[in-house]
Coordinates of C-alpha atoms in Angstrom, one line a residue:
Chain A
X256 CA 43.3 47.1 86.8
X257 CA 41.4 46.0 90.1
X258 CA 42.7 46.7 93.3
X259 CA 43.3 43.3 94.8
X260 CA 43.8 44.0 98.3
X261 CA 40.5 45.5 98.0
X262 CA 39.0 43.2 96.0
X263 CA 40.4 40.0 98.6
X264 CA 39.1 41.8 101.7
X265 CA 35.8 42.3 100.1
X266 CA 36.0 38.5 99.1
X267 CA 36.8 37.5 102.6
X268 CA 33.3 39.7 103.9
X269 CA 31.2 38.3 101.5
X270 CA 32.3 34.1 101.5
X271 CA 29.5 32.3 103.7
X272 CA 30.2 29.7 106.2
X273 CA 28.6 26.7 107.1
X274 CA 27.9 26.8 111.0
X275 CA 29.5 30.5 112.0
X276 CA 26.6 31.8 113.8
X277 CA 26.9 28.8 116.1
X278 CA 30.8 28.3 116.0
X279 CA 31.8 29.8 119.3
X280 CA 29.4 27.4 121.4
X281 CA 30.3 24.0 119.5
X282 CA 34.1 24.7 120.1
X283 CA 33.1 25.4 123.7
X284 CA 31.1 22.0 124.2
X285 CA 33.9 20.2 122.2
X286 CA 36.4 21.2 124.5
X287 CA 34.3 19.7 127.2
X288 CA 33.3 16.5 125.7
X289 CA 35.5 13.4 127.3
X290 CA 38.9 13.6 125.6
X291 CA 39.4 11.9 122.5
X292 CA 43.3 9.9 122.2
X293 CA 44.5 10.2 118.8
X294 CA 43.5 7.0 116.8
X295 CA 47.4 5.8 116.1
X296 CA 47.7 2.1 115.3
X297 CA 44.2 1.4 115.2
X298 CA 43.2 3.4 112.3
X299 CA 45.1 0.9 110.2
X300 CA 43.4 -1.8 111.1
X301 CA 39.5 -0.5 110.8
X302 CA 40.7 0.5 107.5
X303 CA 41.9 -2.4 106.1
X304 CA 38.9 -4.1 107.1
X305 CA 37.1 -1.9 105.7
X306 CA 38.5 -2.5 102.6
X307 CA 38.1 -5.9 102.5
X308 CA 34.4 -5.8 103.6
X309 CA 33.6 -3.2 100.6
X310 CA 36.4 -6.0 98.4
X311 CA 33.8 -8.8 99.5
X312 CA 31.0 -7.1 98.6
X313 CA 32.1 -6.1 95.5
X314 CA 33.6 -9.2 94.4
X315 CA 30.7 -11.6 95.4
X316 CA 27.6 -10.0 93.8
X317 CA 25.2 -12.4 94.8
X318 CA 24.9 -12.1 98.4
X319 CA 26.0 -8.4 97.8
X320 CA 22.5 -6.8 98.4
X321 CA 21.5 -9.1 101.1
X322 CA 25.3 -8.1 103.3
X323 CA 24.8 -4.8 102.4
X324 CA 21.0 -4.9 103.8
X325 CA 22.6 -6.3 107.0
X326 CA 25.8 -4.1 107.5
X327 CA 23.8 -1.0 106.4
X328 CA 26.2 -0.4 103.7
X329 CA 25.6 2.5 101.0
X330 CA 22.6 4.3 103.0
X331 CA 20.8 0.8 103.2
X332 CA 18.8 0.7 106.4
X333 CA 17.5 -2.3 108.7
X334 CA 14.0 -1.7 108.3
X335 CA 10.6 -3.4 109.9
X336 CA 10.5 -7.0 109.1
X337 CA 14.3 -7.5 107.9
X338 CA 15.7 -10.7 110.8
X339 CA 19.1 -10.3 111.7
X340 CA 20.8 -13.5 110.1
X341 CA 20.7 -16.8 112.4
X342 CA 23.8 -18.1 110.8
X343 CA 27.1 -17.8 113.1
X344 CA 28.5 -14.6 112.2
X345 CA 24.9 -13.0 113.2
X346 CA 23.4 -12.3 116.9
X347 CA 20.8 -14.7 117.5
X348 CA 18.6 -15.1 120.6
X349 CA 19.6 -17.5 122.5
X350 CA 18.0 -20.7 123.3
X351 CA 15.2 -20.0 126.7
X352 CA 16.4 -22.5 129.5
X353 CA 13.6 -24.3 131.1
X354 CA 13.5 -21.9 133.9
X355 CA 14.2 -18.9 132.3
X356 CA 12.0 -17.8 129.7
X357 CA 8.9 -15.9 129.8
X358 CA 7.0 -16.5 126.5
X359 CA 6.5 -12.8 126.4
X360 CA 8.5 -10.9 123.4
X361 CA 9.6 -7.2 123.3
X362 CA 6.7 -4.7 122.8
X363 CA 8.7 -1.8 121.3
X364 CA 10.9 -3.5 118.9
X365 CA 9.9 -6.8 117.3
X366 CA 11.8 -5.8 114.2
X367 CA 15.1 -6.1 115.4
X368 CA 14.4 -10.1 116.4
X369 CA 15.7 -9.9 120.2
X370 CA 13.8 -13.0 121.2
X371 CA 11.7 -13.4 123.8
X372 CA 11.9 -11.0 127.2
X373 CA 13.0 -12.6 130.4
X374 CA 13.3 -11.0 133.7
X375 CA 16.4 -9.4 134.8
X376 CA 17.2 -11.5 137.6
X377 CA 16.8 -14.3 134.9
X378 CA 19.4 -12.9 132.3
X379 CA 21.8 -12.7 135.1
X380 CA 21.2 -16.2 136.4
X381 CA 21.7 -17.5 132.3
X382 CA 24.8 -15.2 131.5
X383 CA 26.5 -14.9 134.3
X384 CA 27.0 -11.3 133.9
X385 CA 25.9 -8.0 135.6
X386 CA 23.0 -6.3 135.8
X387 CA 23.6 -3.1 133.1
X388 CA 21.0 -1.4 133.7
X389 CA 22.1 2.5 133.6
X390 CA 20.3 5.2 136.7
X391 CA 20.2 7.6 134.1
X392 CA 17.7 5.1 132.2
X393 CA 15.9 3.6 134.6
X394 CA 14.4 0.0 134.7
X395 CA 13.9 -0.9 131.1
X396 CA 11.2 -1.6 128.6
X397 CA 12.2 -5.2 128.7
X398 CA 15.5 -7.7 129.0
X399 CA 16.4 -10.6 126.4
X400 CA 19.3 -13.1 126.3
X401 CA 21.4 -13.0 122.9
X402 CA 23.8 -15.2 121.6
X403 CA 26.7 -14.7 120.6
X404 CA 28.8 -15.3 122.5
X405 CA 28.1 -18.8 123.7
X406 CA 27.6 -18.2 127.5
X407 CA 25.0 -15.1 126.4
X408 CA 24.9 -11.1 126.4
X409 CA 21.9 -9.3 128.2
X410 CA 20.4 -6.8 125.9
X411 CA 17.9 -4.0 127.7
X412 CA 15.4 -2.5 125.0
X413 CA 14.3 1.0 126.8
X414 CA 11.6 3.2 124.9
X415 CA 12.2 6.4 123.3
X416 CA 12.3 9.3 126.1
X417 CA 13.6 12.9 126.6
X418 CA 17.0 11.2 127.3
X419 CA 17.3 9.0 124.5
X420 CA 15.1 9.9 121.0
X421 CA 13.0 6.9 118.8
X422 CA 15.4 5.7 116.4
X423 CA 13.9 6.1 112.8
X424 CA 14.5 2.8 112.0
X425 CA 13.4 0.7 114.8
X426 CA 11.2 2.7 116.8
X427 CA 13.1 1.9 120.1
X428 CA 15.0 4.6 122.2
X429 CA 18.2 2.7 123.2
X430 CA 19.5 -0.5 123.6
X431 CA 22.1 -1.3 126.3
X432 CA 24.1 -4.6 126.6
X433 CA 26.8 -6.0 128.4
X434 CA 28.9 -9.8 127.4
X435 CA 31.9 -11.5 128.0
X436 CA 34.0 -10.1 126.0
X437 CA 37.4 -7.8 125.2
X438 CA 38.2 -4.6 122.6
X439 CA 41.8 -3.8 124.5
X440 CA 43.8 -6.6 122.9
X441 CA 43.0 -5.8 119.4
X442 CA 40.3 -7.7 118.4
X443 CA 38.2 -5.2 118.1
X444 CA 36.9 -4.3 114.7
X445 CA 34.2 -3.2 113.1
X446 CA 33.0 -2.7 109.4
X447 CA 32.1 1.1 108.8
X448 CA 29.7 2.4 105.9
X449 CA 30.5 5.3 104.2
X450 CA 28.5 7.9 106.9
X451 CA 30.3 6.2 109.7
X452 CA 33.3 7.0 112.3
X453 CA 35.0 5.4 114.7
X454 CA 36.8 7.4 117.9
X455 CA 38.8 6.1 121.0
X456 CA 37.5 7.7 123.6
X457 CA 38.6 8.3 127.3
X458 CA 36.4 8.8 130.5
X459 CA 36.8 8.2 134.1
X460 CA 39.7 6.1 133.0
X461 CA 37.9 3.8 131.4
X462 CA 38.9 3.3 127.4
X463 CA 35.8 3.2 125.4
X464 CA 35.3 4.0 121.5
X465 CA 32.9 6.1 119.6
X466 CA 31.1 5.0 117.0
X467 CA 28.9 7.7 114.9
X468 CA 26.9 6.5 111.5
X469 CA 25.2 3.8 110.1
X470 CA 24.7 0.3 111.5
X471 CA 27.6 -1.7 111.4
X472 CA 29.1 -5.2 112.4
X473 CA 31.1 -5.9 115.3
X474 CA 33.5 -7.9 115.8
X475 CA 35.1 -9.0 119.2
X476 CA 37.5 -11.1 121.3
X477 CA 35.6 -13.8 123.4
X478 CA 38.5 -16.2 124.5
X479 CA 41.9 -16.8 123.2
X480 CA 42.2 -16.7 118.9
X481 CA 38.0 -17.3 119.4
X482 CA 36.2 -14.0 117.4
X483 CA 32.5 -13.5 117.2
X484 CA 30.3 -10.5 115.3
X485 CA 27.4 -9.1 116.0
X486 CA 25.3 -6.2 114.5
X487 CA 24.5 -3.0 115.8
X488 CA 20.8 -2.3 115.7
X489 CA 19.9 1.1 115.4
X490 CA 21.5 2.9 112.9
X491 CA 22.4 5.1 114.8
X492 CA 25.7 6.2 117.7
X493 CA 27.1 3.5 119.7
X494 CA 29.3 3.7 122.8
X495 CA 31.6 0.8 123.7
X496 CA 33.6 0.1 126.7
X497 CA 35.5 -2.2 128.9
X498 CA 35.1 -2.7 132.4
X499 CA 36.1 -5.7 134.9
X500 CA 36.4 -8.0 131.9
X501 CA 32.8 -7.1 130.5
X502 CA 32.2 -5.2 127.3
X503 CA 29.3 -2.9 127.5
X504 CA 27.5 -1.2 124.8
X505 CA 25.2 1.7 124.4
X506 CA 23.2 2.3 120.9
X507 CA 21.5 5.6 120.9
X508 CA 20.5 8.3 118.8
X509 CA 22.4 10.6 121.3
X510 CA 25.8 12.8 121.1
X511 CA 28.7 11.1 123.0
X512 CA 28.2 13.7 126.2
X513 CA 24.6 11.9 126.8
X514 CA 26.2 8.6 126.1
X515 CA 29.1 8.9 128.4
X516 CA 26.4 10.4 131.1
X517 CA 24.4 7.0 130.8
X518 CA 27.3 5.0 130.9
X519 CA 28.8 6.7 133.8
X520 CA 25.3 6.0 135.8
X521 CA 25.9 2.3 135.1
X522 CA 27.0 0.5 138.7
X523 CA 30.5 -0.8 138.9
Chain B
X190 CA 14.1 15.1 133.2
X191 CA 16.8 12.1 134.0
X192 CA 18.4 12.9 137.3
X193 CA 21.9 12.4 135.8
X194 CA 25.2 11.5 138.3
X195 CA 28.3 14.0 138.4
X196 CA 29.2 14.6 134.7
X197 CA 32.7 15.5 136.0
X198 CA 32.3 19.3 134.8
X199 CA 30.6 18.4 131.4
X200 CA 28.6 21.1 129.6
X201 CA 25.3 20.7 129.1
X202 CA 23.5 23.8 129.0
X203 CA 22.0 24.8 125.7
X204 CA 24.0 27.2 123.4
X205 CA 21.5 29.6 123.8
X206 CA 21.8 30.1 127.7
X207 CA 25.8 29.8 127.3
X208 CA 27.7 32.8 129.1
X209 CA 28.7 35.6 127.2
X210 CA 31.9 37.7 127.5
X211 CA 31.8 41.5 127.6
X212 CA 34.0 42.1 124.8
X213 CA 35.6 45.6 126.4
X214 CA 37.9 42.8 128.7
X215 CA 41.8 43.0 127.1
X216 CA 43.4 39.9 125.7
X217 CA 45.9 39.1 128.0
X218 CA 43.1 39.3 130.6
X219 CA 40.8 36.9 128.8
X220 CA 43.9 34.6 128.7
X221 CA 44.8 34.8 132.2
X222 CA 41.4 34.1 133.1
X223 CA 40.8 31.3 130.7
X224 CA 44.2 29.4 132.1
X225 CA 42.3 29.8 135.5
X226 CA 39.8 27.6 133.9
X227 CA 37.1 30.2 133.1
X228 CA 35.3 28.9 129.2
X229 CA 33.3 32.2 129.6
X230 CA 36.6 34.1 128.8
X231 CA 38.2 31.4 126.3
X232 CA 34.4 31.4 125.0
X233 CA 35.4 35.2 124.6
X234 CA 38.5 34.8 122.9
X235 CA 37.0 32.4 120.2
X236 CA 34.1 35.0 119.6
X237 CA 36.9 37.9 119.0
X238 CA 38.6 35.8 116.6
X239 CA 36.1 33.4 114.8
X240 CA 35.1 35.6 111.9
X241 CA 39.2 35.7 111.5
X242 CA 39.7 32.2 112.3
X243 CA 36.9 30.7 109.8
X244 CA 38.0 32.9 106.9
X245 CA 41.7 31.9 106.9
X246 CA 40.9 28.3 106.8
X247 CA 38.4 28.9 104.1
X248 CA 41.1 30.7 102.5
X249 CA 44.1 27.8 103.2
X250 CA 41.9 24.8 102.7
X251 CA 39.5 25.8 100.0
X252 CA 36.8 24.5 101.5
X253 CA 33.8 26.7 103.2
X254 CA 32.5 23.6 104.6
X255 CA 35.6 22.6 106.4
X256 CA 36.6 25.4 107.6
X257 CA 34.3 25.3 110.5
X258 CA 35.7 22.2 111.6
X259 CA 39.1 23.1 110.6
X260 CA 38.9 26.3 113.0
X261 CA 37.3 24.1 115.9
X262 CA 40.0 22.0 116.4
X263 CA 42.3 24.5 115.9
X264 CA 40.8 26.6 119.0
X265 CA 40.4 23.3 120.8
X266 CA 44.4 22.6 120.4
X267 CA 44.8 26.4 121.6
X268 CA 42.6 25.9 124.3
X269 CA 45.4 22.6 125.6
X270 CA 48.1 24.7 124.6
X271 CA 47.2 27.7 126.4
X272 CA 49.6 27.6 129.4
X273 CA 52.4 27.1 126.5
X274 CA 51.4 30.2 125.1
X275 CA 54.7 33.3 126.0
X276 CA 52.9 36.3 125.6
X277 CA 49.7 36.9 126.1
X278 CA 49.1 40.0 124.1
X279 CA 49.8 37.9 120.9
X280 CA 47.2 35.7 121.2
X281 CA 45.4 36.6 118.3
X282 CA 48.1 35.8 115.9
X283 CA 49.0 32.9 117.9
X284 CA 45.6 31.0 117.6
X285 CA 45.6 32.1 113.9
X286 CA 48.7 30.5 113.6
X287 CA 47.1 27.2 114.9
X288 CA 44.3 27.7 112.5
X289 CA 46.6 28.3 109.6
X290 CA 48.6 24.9 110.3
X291 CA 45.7 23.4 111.1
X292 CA 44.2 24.2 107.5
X293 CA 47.5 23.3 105.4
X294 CA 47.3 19.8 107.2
X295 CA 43.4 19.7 106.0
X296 CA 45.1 20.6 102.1
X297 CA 47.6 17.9 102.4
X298 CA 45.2 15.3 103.4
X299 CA 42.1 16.7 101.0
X300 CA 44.7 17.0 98.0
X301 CA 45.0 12.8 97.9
X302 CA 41.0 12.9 97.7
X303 CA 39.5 16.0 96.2
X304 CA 40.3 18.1 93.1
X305 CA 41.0 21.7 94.0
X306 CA 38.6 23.4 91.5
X307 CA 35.9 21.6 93.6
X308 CA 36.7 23.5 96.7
X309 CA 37.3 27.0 95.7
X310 CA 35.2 27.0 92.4
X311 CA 32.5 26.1 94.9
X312 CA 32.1 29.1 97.2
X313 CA 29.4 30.9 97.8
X314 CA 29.2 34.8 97.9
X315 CA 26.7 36.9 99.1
X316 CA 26.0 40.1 96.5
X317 CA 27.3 43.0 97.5
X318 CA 25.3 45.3 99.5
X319 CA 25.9 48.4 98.0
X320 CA 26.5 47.2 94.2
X321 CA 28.0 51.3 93.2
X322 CA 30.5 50.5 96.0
X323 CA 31.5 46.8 95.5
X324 CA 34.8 46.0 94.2
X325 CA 33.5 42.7 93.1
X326 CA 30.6 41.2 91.2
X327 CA 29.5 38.2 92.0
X328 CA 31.9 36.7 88.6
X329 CA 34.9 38.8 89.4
X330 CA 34.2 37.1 92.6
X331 CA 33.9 33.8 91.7
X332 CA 37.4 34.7 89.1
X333 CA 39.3 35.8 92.2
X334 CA 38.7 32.7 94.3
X335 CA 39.1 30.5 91.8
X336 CA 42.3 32.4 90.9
X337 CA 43.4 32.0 94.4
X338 CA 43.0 28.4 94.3
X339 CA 45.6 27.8 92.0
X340 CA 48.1 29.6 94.2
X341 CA 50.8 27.4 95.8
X342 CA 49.7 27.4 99.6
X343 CA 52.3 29.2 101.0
X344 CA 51.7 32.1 98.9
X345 CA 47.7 31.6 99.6
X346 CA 48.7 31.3 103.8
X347 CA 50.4 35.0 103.1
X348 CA 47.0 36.8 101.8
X349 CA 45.1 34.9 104.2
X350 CA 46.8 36.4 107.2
X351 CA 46.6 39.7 105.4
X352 CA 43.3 40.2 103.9
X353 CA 40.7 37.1 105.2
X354 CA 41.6 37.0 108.4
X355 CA 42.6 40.9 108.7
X356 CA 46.2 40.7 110.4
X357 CA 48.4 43.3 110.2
X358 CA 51.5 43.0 109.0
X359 CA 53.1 43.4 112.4
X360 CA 50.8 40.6 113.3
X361 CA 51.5 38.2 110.5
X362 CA 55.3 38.4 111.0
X363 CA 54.1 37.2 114.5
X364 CA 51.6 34.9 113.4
X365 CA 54.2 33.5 110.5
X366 CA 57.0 33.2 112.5
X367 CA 59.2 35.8 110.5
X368 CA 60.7 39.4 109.9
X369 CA 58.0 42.4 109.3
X370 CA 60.0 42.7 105.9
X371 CA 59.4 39.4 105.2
X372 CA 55.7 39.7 105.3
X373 CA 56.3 42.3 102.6
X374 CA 58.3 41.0 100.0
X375 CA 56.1 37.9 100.3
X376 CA 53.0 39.3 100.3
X377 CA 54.0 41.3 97.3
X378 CA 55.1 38.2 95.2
X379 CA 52.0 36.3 95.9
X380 CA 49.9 39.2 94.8
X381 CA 52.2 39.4 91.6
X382 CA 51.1 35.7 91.1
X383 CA 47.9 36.4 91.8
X384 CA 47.6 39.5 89.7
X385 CA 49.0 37.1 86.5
X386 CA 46.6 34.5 86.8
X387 CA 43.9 36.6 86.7
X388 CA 45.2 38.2 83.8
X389 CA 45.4 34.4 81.8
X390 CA 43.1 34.4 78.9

């Protein structure tokens, strides 16, 4: 007959675990990331819409592969040469005013079909909204004017850095953007693949949300009942928040510490 | 490197240049200091107890590639709760106590979405070091976890305490919430149950 207390502490000294050697300084950085709310009636929602996405694409097999391409569903990447759909539900660049429009395009990341680069001074003139551009960045690599929504979103393209690593996919280091547009009155949705997550996240007040995976499609309140999408370039972490009545977004293959650091350096 | 604005008190040092705690410091000084506000002596704490911590969720949840996250936020709900905390001296049993509840939650949620057999029949143990002096092969080894698995979780929660994460018994009436005598009758029943499943054909 074995001797089981024995035999369960010698069990206990002998299982390995993922990640011990490391454990005490990830529960120390953890504690000091931005505090995470608990995800209560949200959850729900990004759920069922997951769902339905994965329902859709199962149920209509035809343009199944070429949604899936786009979302980034089931480990399928955007890769070189795949455009971002021009139909409504996809981001388009918007159409160069007269004045506005330098016939140059972006260097670093033809692939993801931002359009041509305008000057800064420009995008603010067409959109109407704020100059984005984060200190902790610096100027960027270039600037383009997106639709949607209507009125425009200003998208910066920076290069990969020390700050902010070359996405696999693309070849760019981040993107930052900033639109018209709301995620407080529960618009805000977004489809997730299977590697991705989704966290409300608090700092300096401001209520922002966490997004960790593969690309995905957002969704977002632009007026009242009016909801647009747009997709999420890099396959990689995106930080979303609201400020003054602008959404701002930062996609970058960086933990949430870095991105909250970026978007803290962003003028108010 | 980015000249970067205040980061309101965030971390960003590398693991490797973290502070480290002299480990001669008592408990309930570690505690006192970490309410203060100093992660050098929670820091501390966690490395004390994170051999414990990890092997009772591994034990609870089944799952050796949960338990680390398991554990982590268990230790990052201690670190909130610490000013609740009534005395000091029990931290130990008190943090284990968060990683034990902690881990049951992880079994009620994993239970809707993984079968059991797949976490515990899927451990991995190291071979003995001294063979003549093991109590286990690797097979009794993989027999006794999978044997444990089958356990209802309370009675797995009991060993746990005892024998993965090393409590006394003194310390897992604390860490339990119940009489010293209670430990013992209920540790005793779950090794009987234990004892009988191993002894199934």
């Amino acid at each position: 007959m074995i001797d089981l207390e024995r035999s369960l502490e010698e069990l206990a000294g002998r299982i390995e675990i993922p990640g011990e050697p490391w454990f005490a300084d990830d529960v120390l950085r953890r504690i000091d990331e931005p505090r995470v709310r608990p995800i209560r009636r949200r959850m729900p929602l990004v759920v069922g819409l997951v769902a339905a996405a994965i329902i859709v694409l199962l149920v209509v097999p035809g343009p199944r592969r070429a949604v899936g391409r786009w979302l980034g569903f089931d480990s399928v990447r955007i890769e070189p040469g795949v455009t971002v759909p021009t139909t409504t539900t996809g981001t388009t660049p918007a159409t160069a005013t007269s004045t506005g429009t330098s016939a140059a395009t972006s260097t670093i990341a033809p692939q993801i079909n931002l359009g041509p680069a305008v000057s800064l001074e420009q995008a603010e003139a067409q959109t109407g909204m704020p100059d984005p551009t984060p200190a902790a960045l610096g100027a960027p690599q270039s600037v383009h004017v997106l639709e949607p929504p209507q009125s425009g979103q200003i998208m910066l393209v920076y290069a990969p850095s020390d700050l902010v690593p070359q996405s696999d996919v693309t070849g760019v280091g981040a993107l930052v953007s900033v639109m018209p547009a709301h995620i407080e009155s529960g618009f805000f949705r977004k489809t997730l693949g299977n590697d991705s997550t989704v966290r409300p996240v608090d700092f300096d007040g401001v209520h922002a949300f966490w997004i960790e995976g593969s690309p995905h499609a957002l969704f977002f309140e632009v007026g009242q009942d009016q909801v647009e999408q747009d997709t999420l370039r890099l396959a990689t972490n995106t930080l979303l928040w609201e400020r003054n009545g602008h959404l701002y977004r930062i996609e970058a293959d960086v933990p949430l510490q870095t991105a909250v650091d970026i978007a803290r350096s962003i003028p108010s | 490197m980015w000249n970067l604005p205040d980061t309101g008190g965030v971390w960003t040092v590398e693991p490797s240049t973290m502070t480290t705690e002299s480990t001669e410091s008592s408990d309930t000084d570690l505690v006192a200091r970490a309410r203060a506000g100093d992660m050098s002596a929670f820091g501390a704490l966690v490395r004390r107890y994170q051999s414990s911590a990890l092997r009772l969720a591994a034990a609870i949840s089944g799952s050796v590639d949960d338990a680390a996250d398991i554990a982590q936020e268990a230790f990052v709900k201690a670190h909130r709760s610490l000013p609740k905390l009534s005395d000091p001296a029990t931290v130990k049993a008190w943090m284990l106590r968060i990683v034990a509840n902690e881990a049951k939650n992880n079994v009620r949620g994993r239970n809707r979405r993984r079968r059991r057999d797949e976490t515990y029949g899927s451990w991995v143990v190291a071979a003995p070091e001294d063979p003549e002096a093991a109590a286990l092969d690797v097979d009794d080894a993989r027999r006794l976890s999978a044997a444990l698995g089958v356990l209802k979780v309370d009675d797995r929660q009991i060993l746990a305490y005892r024998y993965f994460a090393g409590l006394s018994e003194i310390e897992t009436a604390s860490a339990a919430g119940v009489p010293v005598g209670t430990v013992k009758s209920r540790t005793a029943r779950a090794l009987a149950k234990l004892r009988a499943e191993l002894e199934q054909p």
